[in-house]
Short mmCIF file of C-alpha atoms in Angstrom, two decimals:
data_model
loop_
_atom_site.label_atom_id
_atom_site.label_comp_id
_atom_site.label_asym_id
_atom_site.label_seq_id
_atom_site.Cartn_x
_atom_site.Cartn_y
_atom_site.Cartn_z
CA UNK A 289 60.80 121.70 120.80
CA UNK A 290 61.00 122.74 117.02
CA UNK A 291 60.90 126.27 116.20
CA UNK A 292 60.68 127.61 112.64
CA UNK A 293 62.06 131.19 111.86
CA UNK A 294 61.61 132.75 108.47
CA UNK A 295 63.79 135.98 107.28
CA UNK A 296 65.43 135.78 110.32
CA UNK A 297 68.26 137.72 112.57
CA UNK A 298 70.95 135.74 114.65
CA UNK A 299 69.32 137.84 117.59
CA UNK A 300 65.95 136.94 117.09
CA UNK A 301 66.96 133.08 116.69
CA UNK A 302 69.28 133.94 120.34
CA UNK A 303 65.83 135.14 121.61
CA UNK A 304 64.09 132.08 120.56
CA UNK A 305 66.73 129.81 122.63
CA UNK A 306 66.66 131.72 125.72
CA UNK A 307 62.69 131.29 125.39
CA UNK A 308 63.11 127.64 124.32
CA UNK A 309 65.14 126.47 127.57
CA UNK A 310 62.49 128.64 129.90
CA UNK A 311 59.38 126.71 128.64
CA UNK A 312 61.61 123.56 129.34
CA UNK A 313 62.54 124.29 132.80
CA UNK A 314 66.30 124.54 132.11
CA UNK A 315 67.40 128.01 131.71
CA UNK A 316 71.34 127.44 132.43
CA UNK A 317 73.34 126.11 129.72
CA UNK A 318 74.57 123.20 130.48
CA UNK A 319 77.08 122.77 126.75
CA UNK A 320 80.51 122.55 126.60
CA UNK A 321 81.53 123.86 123.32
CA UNK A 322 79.87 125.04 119.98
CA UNK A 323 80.23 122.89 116.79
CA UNK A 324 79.82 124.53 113.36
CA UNK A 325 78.92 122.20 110.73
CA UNK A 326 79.72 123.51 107.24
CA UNK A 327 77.70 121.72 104.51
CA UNK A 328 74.66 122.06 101.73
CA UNK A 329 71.35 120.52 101.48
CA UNK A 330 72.50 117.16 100.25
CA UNK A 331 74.78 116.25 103.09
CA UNK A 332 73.28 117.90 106.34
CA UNK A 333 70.83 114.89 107.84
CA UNK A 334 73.69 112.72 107.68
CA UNK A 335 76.12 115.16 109.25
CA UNK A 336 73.68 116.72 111.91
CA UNK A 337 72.83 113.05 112.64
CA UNK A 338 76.70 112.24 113.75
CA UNK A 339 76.77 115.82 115.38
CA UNK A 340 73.64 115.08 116.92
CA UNK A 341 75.34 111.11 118.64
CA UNK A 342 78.85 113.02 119.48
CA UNK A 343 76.81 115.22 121.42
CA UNK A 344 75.32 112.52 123.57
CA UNK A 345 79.37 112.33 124.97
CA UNK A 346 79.99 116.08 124.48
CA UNK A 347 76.84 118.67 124.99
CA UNK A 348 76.86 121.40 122.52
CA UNK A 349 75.38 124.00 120.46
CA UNK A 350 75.13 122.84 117.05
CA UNK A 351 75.06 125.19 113.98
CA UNK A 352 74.56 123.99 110.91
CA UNK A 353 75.60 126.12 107.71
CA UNK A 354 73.95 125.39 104.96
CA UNK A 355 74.75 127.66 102.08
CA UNK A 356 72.11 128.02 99.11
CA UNK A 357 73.57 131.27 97.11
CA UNK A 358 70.66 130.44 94.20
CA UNK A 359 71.41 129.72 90.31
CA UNK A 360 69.97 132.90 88.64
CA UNK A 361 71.05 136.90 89.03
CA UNK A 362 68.11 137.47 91.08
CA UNK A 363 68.25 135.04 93.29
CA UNK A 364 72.32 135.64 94.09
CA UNK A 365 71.52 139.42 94.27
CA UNK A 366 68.61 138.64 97.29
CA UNK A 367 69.66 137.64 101.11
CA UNK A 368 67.71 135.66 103.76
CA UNK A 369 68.24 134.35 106.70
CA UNK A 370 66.11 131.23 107.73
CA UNK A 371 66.33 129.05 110.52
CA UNK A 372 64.96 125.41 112.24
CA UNK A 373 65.82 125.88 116.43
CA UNK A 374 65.87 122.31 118.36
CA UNK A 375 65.48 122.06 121.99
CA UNK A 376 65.55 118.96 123.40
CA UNK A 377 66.20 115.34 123.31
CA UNK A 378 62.96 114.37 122.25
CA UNK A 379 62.87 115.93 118.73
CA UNK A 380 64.06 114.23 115.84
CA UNK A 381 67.95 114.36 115.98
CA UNK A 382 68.75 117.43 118.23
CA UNK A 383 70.90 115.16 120.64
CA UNK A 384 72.08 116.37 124.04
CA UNK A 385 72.20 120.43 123.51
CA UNK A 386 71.00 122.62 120.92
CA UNK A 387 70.48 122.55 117.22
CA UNK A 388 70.06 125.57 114.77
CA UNK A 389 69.73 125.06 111.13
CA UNK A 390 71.01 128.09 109.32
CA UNK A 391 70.05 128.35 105.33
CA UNK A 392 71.82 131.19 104.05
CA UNK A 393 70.41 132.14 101.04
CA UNK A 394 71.42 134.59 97.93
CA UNK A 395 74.43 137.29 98.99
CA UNK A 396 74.47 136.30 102.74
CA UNK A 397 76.01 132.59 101.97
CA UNK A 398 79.45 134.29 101.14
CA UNK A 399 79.32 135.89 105.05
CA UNK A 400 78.02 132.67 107.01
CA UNK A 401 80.72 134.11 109.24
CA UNK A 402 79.12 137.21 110.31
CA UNK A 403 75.69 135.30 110.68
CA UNK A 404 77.64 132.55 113.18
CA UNK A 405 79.38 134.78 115.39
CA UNK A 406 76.47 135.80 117.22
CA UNK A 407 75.42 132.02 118.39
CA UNK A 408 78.47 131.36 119.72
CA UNK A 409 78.36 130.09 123.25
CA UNK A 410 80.23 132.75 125.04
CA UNK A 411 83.12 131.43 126.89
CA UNK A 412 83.28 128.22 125.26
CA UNK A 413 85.05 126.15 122.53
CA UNK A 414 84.41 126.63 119.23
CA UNK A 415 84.92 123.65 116.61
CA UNK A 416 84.46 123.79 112.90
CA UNK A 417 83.76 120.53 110.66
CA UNK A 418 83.78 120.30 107.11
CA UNK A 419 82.32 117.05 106.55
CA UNK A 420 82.65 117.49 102.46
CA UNK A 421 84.40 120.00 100.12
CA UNK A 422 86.38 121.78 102.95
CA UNK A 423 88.19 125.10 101.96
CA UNK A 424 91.90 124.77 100.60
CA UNK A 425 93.44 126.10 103.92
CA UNK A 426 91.50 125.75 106.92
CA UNK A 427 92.61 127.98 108.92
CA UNK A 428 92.40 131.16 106.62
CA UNK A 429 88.61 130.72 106.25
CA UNK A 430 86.60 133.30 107.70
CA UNK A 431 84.74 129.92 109.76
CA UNK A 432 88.08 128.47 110.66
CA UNK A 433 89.30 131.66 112.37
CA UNK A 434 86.62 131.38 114.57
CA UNK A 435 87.10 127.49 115.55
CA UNK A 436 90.24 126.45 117.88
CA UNK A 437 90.09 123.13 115.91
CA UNK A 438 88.98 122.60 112.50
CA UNK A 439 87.80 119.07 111.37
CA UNK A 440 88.08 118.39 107.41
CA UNK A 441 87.62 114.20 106.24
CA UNK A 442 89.98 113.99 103.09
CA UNK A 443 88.30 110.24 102.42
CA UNK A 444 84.95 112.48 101.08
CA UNK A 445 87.28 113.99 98.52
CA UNK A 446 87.68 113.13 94.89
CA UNK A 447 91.34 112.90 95.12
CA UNK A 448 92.08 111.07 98.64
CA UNK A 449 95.60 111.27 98.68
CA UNK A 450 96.26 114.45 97.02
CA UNK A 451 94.13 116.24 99.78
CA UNK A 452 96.87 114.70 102.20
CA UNK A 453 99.25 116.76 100.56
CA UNK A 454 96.84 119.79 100.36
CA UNK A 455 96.34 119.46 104.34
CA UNK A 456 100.48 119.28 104.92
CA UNK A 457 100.96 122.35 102.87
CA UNK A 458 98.40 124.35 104.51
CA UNK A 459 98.44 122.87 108.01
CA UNK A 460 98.05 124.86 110.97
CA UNK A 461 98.20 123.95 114.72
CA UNK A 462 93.96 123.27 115.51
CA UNK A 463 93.80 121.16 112.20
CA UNK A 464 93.27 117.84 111.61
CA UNK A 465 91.49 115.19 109.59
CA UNK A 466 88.95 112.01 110.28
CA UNK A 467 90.84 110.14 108.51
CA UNK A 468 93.86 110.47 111.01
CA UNK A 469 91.07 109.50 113.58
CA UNK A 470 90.04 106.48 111.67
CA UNK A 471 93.68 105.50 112.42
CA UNK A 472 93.60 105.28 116.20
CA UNK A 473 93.03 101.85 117.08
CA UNK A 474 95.62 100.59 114.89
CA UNK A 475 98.27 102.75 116.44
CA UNK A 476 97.37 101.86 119.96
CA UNK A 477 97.19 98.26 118.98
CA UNK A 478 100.61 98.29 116.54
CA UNK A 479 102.07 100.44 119.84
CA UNK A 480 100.91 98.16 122.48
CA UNK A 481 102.49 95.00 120.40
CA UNK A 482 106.05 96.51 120.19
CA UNK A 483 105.59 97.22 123.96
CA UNK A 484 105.18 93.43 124.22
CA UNK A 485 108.12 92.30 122.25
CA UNK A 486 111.00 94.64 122.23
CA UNK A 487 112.82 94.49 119.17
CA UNK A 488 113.79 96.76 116.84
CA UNK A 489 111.79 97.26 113.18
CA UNK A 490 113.89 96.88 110.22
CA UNK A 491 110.97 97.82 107.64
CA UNK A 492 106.89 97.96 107.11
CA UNK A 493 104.64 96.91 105.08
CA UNK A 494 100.68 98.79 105.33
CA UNK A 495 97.99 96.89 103.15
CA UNK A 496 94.67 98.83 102.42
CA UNK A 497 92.07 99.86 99.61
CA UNK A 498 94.31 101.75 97.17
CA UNK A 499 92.80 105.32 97.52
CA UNK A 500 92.33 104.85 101.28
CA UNK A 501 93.86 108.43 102.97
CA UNK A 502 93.78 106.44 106.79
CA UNK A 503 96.15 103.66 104.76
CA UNK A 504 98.58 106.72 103.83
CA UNK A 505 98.34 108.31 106.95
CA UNK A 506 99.03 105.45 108.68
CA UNK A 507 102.21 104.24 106.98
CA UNK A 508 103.29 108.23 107.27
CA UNK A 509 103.07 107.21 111.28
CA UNK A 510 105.16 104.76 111.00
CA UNK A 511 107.76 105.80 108.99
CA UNK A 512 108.26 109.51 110.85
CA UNK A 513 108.26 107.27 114.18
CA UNK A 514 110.20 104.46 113.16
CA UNK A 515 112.35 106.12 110.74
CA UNK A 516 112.13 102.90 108.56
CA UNK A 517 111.02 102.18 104.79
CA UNK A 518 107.78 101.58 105.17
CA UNK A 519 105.98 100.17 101.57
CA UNK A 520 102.30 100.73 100.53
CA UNK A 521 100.46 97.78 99.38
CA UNK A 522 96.70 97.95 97.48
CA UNK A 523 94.57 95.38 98.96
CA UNK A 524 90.73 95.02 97.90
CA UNK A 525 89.65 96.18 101.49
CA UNK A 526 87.42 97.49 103.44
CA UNK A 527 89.95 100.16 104.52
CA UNK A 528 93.22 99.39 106.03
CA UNK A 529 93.35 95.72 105.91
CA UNK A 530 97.08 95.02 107.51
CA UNK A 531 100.00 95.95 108.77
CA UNK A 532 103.33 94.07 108.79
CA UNK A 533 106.20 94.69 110.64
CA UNK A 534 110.11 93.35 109.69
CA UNK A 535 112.11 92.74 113.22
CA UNK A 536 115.50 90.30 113.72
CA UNK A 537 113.01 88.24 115.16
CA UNK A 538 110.21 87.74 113.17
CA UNK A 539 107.28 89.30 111.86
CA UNK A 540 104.59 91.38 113.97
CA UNK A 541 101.34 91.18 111.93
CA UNK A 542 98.36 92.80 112.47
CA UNK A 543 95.80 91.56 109.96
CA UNK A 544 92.56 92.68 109.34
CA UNK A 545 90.32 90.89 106.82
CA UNK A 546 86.74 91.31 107.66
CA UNK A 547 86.72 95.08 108.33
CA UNK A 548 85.58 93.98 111.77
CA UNK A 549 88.22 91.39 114.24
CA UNK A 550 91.79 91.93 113.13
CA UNK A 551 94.19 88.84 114.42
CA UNK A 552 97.66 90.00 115.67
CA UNK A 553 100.98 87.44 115.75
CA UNK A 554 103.96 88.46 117.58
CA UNK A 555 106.94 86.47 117.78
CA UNK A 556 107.28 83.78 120.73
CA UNK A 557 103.48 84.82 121.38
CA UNK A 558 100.36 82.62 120.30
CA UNK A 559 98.58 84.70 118.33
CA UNK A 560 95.08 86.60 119.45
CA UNK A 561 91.95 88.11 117.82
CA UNK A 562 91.61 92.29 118.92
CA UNK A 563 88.55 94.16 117.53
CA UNK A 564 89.28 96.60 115.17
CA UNK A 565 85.64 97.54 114.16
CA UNK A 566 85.31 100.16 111.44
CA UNK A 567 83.69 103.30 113.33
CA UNK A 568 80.83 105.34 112.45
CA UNK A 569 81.13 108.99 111.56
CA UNK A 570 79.23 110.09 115.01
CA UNK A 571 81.88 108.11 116.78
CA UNK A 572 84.81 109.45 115.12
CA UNK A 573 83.30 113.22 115.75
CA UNK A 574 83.56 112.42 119.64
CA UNK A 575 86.71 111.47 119.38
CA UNK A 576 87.84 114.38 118.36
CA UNK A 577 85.77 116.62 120.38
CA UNK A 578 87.40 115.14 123.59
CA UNK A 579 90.53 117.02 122.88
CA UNK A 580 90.68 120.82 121.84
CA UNK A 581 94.43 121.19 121.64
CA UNK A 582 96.43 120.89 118.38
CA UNK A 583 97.61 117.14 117.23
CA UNK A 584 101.08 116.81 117.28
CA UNK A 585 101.60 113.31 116.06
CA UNK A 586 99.00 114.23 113.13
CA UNK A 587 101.33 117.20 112.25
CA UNK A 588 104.50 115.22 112.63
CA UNK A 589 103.26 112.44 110.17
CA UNK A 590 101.35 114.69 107.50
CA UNK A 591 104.43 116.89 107.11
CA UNK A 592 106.64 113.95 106.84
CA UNK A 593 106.23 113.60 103.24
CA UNK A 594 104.25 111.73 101.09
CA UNK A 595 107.12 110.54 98.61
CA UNK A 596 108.52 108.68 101.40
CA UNK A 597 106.06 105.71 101.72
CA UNK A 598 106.01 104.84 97.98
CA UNK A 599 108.85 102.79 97.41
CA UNK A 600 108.90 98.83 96.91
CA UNK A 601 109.15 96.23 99.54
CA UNK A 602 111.56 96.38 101.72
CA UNK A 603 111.44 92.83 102.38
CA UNK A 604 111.52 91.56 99.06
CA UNK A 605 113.59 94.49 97.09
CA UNK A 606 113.43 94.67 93.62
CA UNK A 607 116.54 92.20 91.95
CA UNK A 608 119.39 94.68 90.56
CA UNK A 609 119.81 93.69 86.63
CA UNK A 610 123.00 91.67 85.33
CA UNK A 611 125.91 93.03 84.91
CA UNK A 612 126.73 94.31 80.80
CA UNK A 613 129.84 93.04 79.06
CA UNK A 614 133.36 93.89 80.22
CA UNK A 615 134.20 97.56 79.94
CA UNK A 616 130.67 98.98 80.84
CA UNK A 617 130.67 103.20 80.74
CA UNK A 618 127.67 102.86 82.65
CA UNK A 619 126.65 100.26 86.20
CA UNK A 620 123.37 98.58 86.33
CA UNK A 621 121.52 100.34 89.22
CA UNK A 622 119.60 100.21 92.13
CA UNK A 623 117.66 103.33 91.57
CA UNK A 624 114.29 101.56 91.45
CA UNK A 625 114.54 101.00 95.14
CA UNK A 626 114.25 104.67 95.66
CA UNK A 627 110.83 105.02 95.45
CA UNK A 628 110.05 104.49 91.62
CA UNK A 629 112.44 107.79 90.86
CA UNK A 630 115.12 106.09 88.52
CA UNK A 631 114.39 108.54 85.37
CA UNK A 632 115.24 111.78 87.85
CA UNK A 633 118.95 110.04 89.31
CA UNK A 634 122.48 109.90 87.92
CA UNK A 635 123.64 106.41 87.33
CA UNK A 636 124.67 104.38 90.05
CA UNK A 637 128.39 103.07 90.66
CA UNK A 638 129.84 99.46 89.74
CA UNK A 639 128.82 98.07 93.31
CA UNK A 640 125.10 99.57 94.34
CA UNK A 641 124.99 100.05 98.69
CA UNK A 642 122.87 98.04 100.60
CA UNK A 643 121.47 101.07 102.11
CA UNK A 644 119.76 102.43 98.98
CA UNK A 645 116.60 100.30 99.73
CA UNK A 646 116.35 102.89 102.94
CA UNK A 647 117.15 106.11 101.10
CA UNK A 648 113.46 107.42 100.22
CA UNK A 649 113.91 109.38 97.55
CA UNK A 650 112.78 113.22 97.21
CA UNK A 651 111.15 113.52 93.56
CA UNK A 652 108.34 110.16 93.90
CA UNK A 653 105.51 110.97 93.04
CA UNK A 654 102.78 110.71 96.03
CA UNK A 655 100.75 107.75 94.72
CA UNK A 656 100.22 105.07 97.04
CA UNK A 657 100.38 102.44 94.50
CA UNK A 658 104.03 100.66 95.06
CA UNK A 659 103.16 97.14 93.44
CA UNK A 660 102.61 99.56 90.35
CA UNK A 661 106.09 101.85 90.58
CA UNK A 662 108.00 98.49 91.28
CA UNK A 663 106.94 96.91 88.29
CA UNK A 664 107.54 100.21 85.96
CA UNK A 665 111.03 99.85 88.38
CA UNK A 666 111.28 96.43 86.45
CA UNK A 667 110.39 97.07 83.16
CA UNK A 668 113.29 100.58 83.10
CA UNK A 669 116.12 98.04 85.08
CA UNK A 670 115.47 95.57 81.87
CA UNK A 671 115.86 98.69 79.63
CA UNK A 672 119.08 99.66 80.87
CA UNK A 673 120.44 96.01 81.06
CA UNK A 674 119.52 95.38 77.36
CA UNK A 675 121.37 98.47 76.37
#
């Protein structure tokens, strides 16, 4: 059932669904939550279409936000409310539950808020995705104080990585991202390998598409749990493409090619083909929706800093330059394994520690291209050594 509502109220479009699920024959509700989908004209088929499968898994009211404030005077000074009801499994893409299309238009797009509140399923969950151009915090928009989690996807961004950091400084327990969830077959499967073969991880190496957020996020993982260097590599893709671990007994490689069957090797183990099949959006969204209560492990590795995964391989660290003549005022140093800082650090002494490779340093800047910083590394150790 399709209902169209012009100049509207969020009481007369509650009126409408209680009337909607009589002529049906199912007057309970029978939804477990309410998702809020924040997003414009452009976006909102695609996003009420992943909505719309997640709720096959998870039955809920959907509301979908769709904010037209107008381009002139007039039109920003006017307000209306109108609104598309679904009922039904049978039309279009209304899924398991219920579907409202809210288009907010003129003054009342800057209080979707106030137009929301009254659909809310009472007693129930309330979940707030941005799928594109999410606020700047979260958690302080008038939407996201209504939602007990709040779903952003920093892969829709302009700037991948620096909406990571945006999300660390402005995190808040109920937060968390897509492209965290993109991330959770690999951790099961890098998880379930060290289960196999107990040994402990020296360093790590994560290959993926060089503005890939689920690549950053992923080495983040590993270094907050591992407490290891762990090096970002830029591959051509699609997405994360591998992930290499360093043990005293040989390499654990998860490798990923195709964007489709990844083959993992483990030492003194033949190796074995795994399906890592990139996901669609609707399957990400239930995902997510099957747990309400705030992600821990996504806190622990957003917060753990982004300047910690930028450094050169730890495996093959960048050669130290020659020594200068006798008498030198000033020792070639190591500072390039640091994490492509060397112009911020004082010079290093005579003999450089063999624990500076680990040391991640403080002032890198968050860019996940290493090969790059390791070469500039080069190019400033030659520098020094010719002066």
């Amino acid at each position: 059932m399709n209902i169209d509502l012009t100049d509207t109220t969020s009481s007369r479009i509650n009126a409408e669904l209680v009337k909607a699920r009589r002529s049906l024959g199912s007057p309970a509700m029978g939804m477990v939550l309410t998702l809020v989908i924040v997003t414009d004209e452009g976006n909102h088929y695609d996003s009420l279409k992943a909505a719309s499968g997640a709720s096959k898994e998870h039955p809920s009211r959907i509301l979908v936000v769709v904010r037209r404030p107008g381009r002139s005077p007039r039109d920003r000074a006017q307000h209306r409310l109108d609104a598309e009801v679904r009922v039904g499994s049978d039309v279009g893409e209304a899924g398991s539950g219920e579907t409202v299309i809210l288009r907010l238009h003129g003054e009342l797009a800057s209080h979707a808020h106030s137009v929301v509140l009254p659909l809310l399923l009472p007693d129930a969950p309330v979940v707030v995705w941005w799928p594109e151009d999410a606020p700047v915090n979260p958690s302080e928009d008038p939407l996201g104080k209504l939602a007990q989690r709040r779903i952003t996807d920093a892969s829709c961004t302009e700037d991948p990585v620096g909406a990571l950091g945006l999300r660390a400084s402005t995190y808040a327990p109920g937060d968390t991202d897509l492209a965290w969830t993109r991330v959770t077959p690999w951790r099961s499967m890098l998880a379930a390998s060290l289960d196999q073969k107990h040994a402990t991880v020296n360093s790590a190496v994560v290959e993926g598409e060089e503005y890939n957020p689920s690549s950053e996020l992923l080495a983040l993982w590993l270094a907050e749990r591992l407490r290891v260097p762990v090096e970002r590599r830029i591959s051509e893709g699609p997405g994360i493409t591998g992930v290499r671990l360093e043990t005293a007994d040989g390499q654990i490689c998860l490798d990923r090619a195709n964007g489709s069957l990844a083959e993992l090797a483990v030492p003194g183990q033949p190796d074995r083909h795994v399906a890592l099949q990139r996901r669609s959006t609707a399957e990400l969204l239930a995902e997510e929706l099957r747990r309400l209560d705030p992600d821990e492990a996504y806190a622990e590795a957003i917060s753990f800093g982004m300047n910690r995964i930028s450094g050169p391989d730890p495996a093959h660290p960048t050669p130290s330059a020659p020594a200068p003549a006798p008498g030198p005022a000033e020792a070639p140093g190591d500072a390039s394994a640091s994490g492509g800082a060397a112009g911020d650090q004082q010079p290093a002494p005579a003999e450089p520690t063999g624990d500076a490779a680990a040391e991640p340093s403080g002032e890198s800047a968050a860019k996940p291209p290493a090969v790059k910083s390791r070469s500039r590394s080069k190019a400033a150790s030659s520098k020094k050594a010719a002066k």
